[in-house]
Amino acid sequence: MMNTVIILLLLAAGIGAFLRFWPSFGKTASKEEQKDYKRRAANYIDGKFVNDGEFSLMKRDSNKARNNVVSQSATVPKGGLPVCKPKLDDLGDTSDVTVTWLGHSTVLLQMDGKNLLLDPVFSKFASPVSFAGPKRFSDFAMTVDQLPRIDLVLISHDHYDHLDYATIQAIDHKVAQYIVPLGVDKHLERWKVDKSKLINLAWWEEISIEGFIIACTPTRHFSGRSITDQSKSLWCSWVIKNASSKLFASGDGGYGTHFKEINNRYGAFDLAIMECGQYDVAWPQVHMTPEETYQAACDLEADVIVPIHWGAYKLAKHPWDDPAERILLAAGENENHVITPMIGETVELADYSSHMHRWWKD
């Protein structure tokens, strides 16, 4: 009996040490920083961030419910997915916008001769370790070494499929500035990113930088990288504006009235990069169904929609191509406003109608 107790104590101590010292788990805010969060963020309550309105991570009695899938594919494709080589030409000072989806939620935007990288993850596993966890089933379109210099990195929240320790360490020498929601900067600090490169924002805060206005806007989600830091950093969506274009990037989150509120404040959008995948009836407020994704884009009055958050990691039980199939069905006669590039395909926004190939049907 005593030996069993000793083994359990040693095991608990080992887990505690792992959670405390493994750098991938990141870092939480100090008491002084928490005071700053409380001053700036109305949704920072009792040491944690909360969503507007009622919210629950899991829905009770959902086991009997079924996702309304339309695809007959497996949850992971057989034989991988087609991948393009990005066309990252030097844009100079042109106001044209190009969008390169790199799989899941990683997107490279080029605007006004600047490179903006959203939620960069270049690791095989979406996990705190490099050898286990949800494994990427599609190839990478480019390596970190092939990335251009990055003027701005925008990170929507701290989950492993959006914020990756190894990726940040690999790209940091190329990055001029990071813009993140409150608390996510603490992870980057622990990972030795220079504090002068970090800008944190609360919901509805804006910053003018590099010719852009970047606004941190709400979403309905949650955060946490371990069992001890749940909701201690903020999650968000992004509004990205320059003199000629207005873009929206949803981050992760369920459907809600915040999309119309964002539209009320910022008007219609030229492009909405929208979460569309990893949904389940068991967590209906955490991720949108494709039908909700399309409705959210309509609430935003987005002219062009790029569905992301699919095509790389299996984080839910739906068929791998179900997100693309269902958002097109939801769009109906307006499906020509939904572009579905291959991983790595560079889309010129001014010529988006040339990127309507529904490649997963081939």
PDB file of C-alpha atoms in Angstrom, residues 81-212:
ATOM      1  CA  LEU A  81      -4.271  16.323 -50.361  1.00  0.00           C
ATOM      2  CA  PRO A  82      -3.032  18.277 -53.386  1.00  0.00           C
ATOM      3  CA  VAL A  83      -0.738  21.135 -52.424  1.00  0.00           C
ATOM      4  CA  CYS A  84       0.356  24.146 -54.505  1.00  0.00           C
ATOM      5  CA  LYS A  85       3.579  26.087 -54.389  1.00  0.00           C
ATOM      6  CA  PRO A  86       2.698  29.629 -53.248  1.00  0.00           C
ATOM      7  CA  LYS A  87       3.324  32.498 -55.667  1.00  0.00           C
ATOM      8  CA  LEU A  88       4.746  35.074 -53.311  1.00  0.00           C
ATOM      9  CA  ASP A  89       5.821  37.790 -55.690  1.00  0.00           C
ATOM     10  CA  ASP A  90       7.166  41.072 -54.352  1.00  0.00           C
ATOM     11  CA  LEU A  91       4.121  43.322 -54.365  1.00  0.00           C
ATOM     12  CA  GLY A  92       6.031  46.563 -53.940  1.00  0.00           C
ATOM     13  CA  ASP A  93       3.634  49.335 -52.943  1.00  0.00           C
ATOM     14  CA  THR A  94       0.641  47.976 -54.817  1.00  0.00           C
ATOM     15  CA  SER A  95      -2.679  47.981 -52.976  1.00  0.00           C
ATOM     16  CA  ASP A  96      -3.640  44.571 -54.403  1.00  0.00           C
ATOM     17  CA  VAL A  97      -4.388  41.860 -51.853  1.00  0.00           C
ATOM     18  CA  THR A  98      -3.242  38.260 -52.153  1.00  0.00           C
ATOM     19  CA  VAL A  99      -4.329  35.423 -49.874  1.00  0.00           C
ATOM     20  CA  THR A 100      -2.412  32.172 -49.480  1.00  0.00           C
ATOM     21  CA  TRP A 101      -4.076  29.496 -47.349  1.00  0.00           C
ATOM     22  CA  LEU A 102      -1.403  27.249 -45.866  1.00  0.00           C
ATOM     23  CA  GLY A 103      -3.771  24.728 -44.303  1.00  0.00           C
ATOM     24  CA  HIS A 104      -6.003  24.745 -41.220  1.00  0.00           C
ATOM     25  CA  SER A 105      -5.957  28.365 -39.939  1.00  0.00           C
ATOM     26  CA  THR A 106      -2.559  29.506 -41.193  1.00  0.00           C
ATOM     27  CA  VAL A 107      -2.947  32.244 -43.819  1.00  0.00           C
ATOM     28  CA  LEU A 108      -0.410  34.542 -45.445  1.00  0.00           C
ATOM     29  CA  LEU A 109      -1.770  37.902 -46.578  1.00  0.00           C
ATOM     30  CA  GLN A 110       0.137  40.316 -48.808  1.00  0.00           C
ATOM     31  CA  MET A 111      -1.116  43.912 -48.837  1.00  0.00           C
ATOM     32  CA  ASP A 112       0.622  47.178 -49.655  1.00  0.00           C
ATOM     33  CA  GLY A 113       3.914  45.365 -49.990  1.00  0.00           C
ATOM     34  CA  LYS A 114       3.569  43.981 -46.450  1.00  0.00           C
ATOM     35  CA  ASN A 115       3.332  40.366 -45.316  1.00  0.00           C
ATOM     36  CA  LEU A 116       0.824  39.441 -42.620  1.00  0.00           C
ATOM     37  CA  LEU A 117       0.804  35.915 -41.201  1.00  0.00           C
ATOM     38  CA  LEU A 118      -2.265  34.618 -39.343  1.00  0.00           C
ATOM     39  CA  ASP A 119      -2.129  31.830 -36.726  1.00  0.00           C
ATOM     40  CA  PRO A 120       1.114  30.259 -37.970  1.00  0.00           C
ATOM     41  CA  VAL A 121       1.499  26.527 -37.294  1.00  0.00           C
ATOM     42  CA  PHE A 122       4.210  24.616 -39.159  1.00  0.00           C
ATOM     43  CA  SER A 123       4.393  21.534 -36.923  1.00  0.00           C
ATOM     44  CA  LYS A 124       3.263  18.009 -37.712  1.00  0.00           C
ATOM     45  CA  PHE A 125       1.375  17.712 -34.424  1.00  0.00           C
ATOM     46  CA  ALA A 126      -1.020  20.272 -32.904  1.00  0.00           C
ATOM     47  CA  SER A 127       0.206  19.475 -29.430  1.00  0.00           C
ATOM     48  CA  PRO A 128       2.524  20.586 -26.617  1.00  0.00           C
ATOM     49  CA  VAL A 129       4.984  17.895 -27.752  1.00  0.00           C
ATOM     50  CA  SER A 130       6.536  17.131 -31.117  1.00  0.00           C
ATOM     51  CA  PHE A 131       5.727  13.412 -31.258  1.00  0.00           C
ATOM     52  CA  ALA A 132       2.064  12.982 -30.300  1.00  0.00           C
ATOM     53  CA  GLY A 133      -1.363  14.567 -30.547  1.00  0.00           C
ATOM     54  CA  PRO A 134      -3.560  15.468 -33.536  1.00  0.00           C
ATOM     55  CA  LYS A 135      -1.354  14.764 -36.561  1.00  0.00           C
ATOM     56  CA  ARG A 136      -1.473  16.820 -39.722  1.00  0.00           C
ATOM     57  CA  PHE A 137      -2.759  14.755 -42.659  1.00  0.00           C
ATOM     58  CA  SER A 138      -1.838  17.223 -45.435  1.00  0.00           C
ATOM     59  CA  ASP A 139       1.618  18.247 -46.600  1.00  0.00           C
ATOM     60  CA  PHE A 140       3.016  21.707 -45.964  1.00  0.00           C
ATOM     61  CA  ALA A 141       2.999  24.038 -48.955  1.00  0.00           C
ATOM     62  CA  MET A 142       6.202  25.702 -47.796  1.00  0.00           C
ATOM     63  CA  THR A 143       8.763  25.497 -45.035  1.00  0.00           C
ATOM     64  CA  VAL A 144       9.530  28.159 -42.470  1.00  0.00           C
ATOM     65  CA  ASP A 145      12.777  28.869 -44.348  1.00  0.00           C
ATOM     66  CA  GLN A 146      10.732  29.656 -47.469  1.00  0.00           C
ATOM     67  CA  LEU A 147       8.592  32.228 -45.713  1.00  0.00           C
ATOM     68  CA  PRO A 148       9.281  35.838 -46.671  1.00  0.00           C
ATOM     69  CA  ARG A 149       9.990  38.450 -44.021  1.00  0.00           C
ATOM     70  CA  ILE A 150       6.860  38.906 -41.931  1.00  0.00           C
ATOM     71  CA  ASP A 151       5.781  42.418 -41.003  1.00  0.00           C
ATOM     72  CA  LEU A 152       2.911  41.382 -38.747  1.00  0.00           C
ATOM     73  CA  VAL A 153       1.902  38.115 -37.113  1.00  0.00           C
ATOM     74  CA  LEU A 154      -1.673  38.015 -35.818  1.00  0.00           C
ATOM     75  CA  ILE A 155      -2.620  35.236 -33.391  1.00  0.00           C
ATOM     76  CA  SER A 156      -6.286  34.714 -32.522  1.00  0.00           C
ATOM     77  CA  HIS A 157      -5.874  32.606 -29.356  1.00  0.00           C
ATOM     78  CA  ASP A 158      -3.539  30.192 -27.637  1.00  0.00           C
ATOM     79  CA  HIS A 159      -4.815  26.724 -28.616  1.00  0.00           C
ATOM     80  CA  TYR A 160      -2.189  24.421 -30.084  1.00  0.00           C
ATOM     81  CA  ASP A 161      -3.620  24.415 -33.599  1.00  0.00           C
ATOM     82  CA  HIS A 162      -3.250  28.224 -33.685  1.00  0.00           C
ATOM     83  CA  LEU A 163      -0.200  28.943 -31.529  1.00  0.00           C
ATOM     84  CA  ASP A 164       2.758  26.585 -31.769  1.00  0.00           C
ATOM     85  CA  TYR A 165       5.920  26.852 -29.692  1.00  0.00           C
ATOM     86  CA  ALA A 166       8.264  25.317 -32.264  1.00  0.00           C
ATOM     87  CA  THR A 167       6.841  27.486 -35.051  1.00  0.00           C
ATOM     88  CA  ILE A 168       7.278  30.717 -33.085  1.00  0.00           C
ATOM     89  CA  GLN A 169      10.868  29.812 -32.293  1.00  0.00           C
ATOM     90  CA  ALA A 170      11.519  29.038 -35.959  1.00  0.00           C
ATOM     91  CA  ILE A 171       9.918  32.168 -37.462  1.00  0.00           C
ATOM     92  CA  ASP A 172      10.770  34.778 -34.836  1.00  0.00           C
ATOM     93  CA  HIS A 173      13.895  36.034 -36.624  1.00  0.00           C
ATOM     94  CA  LYS A 174      11.714  36.885 -39.636  1.00  0.00           C
ATOM     95  CA  VAL A 175       8.955  38.661 -37.687  1.00  0.00           C
ATOM     96  CA  ALA A 176       8.893  42.406 -37.063  1.00  0.00           C
ATOM     97  CA  GLN A 177       5.788  42.566 -34.851  1.00  0.00           C
ATOM     98  CA  TYR A 178       3.234  40.309 -33.165  1.00  0.00           C
ATOM     99  CA  ILE A 179      -0.308  41.467 -32.437  1.00  0.00           C
ATOM    100  CA  VAL A 180      -2.199  39.211 -30.037  1.00  0.00           C
ATOM    101  CA  PRO A 181      -5.178  39.269 -27.671  1.00  0.00           C
ATOM    102  CA  LEU A 182      -4.511  39.957 -23.987  1.00  0.00           C
ATOM    103  CA  GLY A 183      -2.442  37.263 -22.307  1.00  0.00           C
ATOM    104  CA  VAL A 184      -1.180  35.496 -25.407  1.00  0.00           C
ATOM    105  CA  ASP A 185       1.876  37.746 -25.289  1.00  0.00           C
ATOM    106  CA  LYS A 186       2.859  36.063 -22.012  1.00  0.00           C
ATOM    107  CA  HIS A 187       3.424  32.773 -23.848  1.00  0.00           C
ATOM    108  CA  LEU A 188       5.623  34.516 -26.399  1.00  0.00           C
ATOM    109  CA  GLU A 189       7.601  36.217 -23.642  1.00  0.00           C
ATOM    110  CA  ARG A 190       8.387  32.843 -22.106  1.00  0.00           C
ATOM    111  CA  TRP A 191       9.564  31.700 -25.523  1.00  0.00           C
ATOM    112  CA  LYS A 192      12.136  34.546 -25.590  1.00  0.00           C
ATOM    113  CA  VAL A 193      10.356  36.781 -28.095  1.00  0.00           C
ATOM    114  CA  ASP A 194      11.533  40.358 -27.533  1.00  0.00           C
ATOM    115  CA  LYS A 195       8.891  42.311 -25.586  1.00  0.00           C
ATOM    116  CA  SER A 196       9.327  45.256 -27.956  1.00  0.00           C
ATOM    117  CA  LYS A 197       7.831  43.079 -30.721  1.00  0.00           C
ATOM    118  CA  LEU A 198       4.645  42.310 -28.773  1.00  0.00           C
ATOM    119  CA  ILE A 199       1.380  44.262 -28.869  1.00  0.00           C
ATOM    120  CA  ASN A 200      -1.608  42.992 -26.900  1.00  0.00           C
ATOM    121  CA  LEU A 201      -5.182  44.150 -27.413  1.00  0.00           C
ATOM    122  CA  ALA A 202      -8.561  43.765 -25.721  1.00  0.00           C
ATOM    123  CA  TRP A 203     -11.826  43.430 -27.634  1.00  0.00           C
ATOM    124  CA  TRP A 204     -12.642  46.621 -29.578  1.00  0.00           C
ATOM    125  CA  GLU A 205      -9.154  48.044 -29.152  1.00  0.00           C
ATOM    126  CA  GLU A 206      -7.372  49.154 -32.324  1.00  0.00           C
ATOM    127  CA  ILE A 207      -3.840  49.970 -33.346  1.00  0.00           C
ATOM    128  CA  SER A 208      -2.498  51.853 -36.364  1.00  0.00           C
ATOM    129  CA  ILE A 209       0.658  50.171 -37.633  1.00  0.00           C
ATOM    130  CA  GLU A 210       2.526  49.767 -40.941  1.00  0.00           C
ATOM    131  CA  GLY A 211      -0.246  51.579 -42.825  1.00  0.00           C
ATOM    132  CA  PHE A 212      -2.962  49.332 -41.370  1.00  0.00           C
TER     133      PHE A 212
END
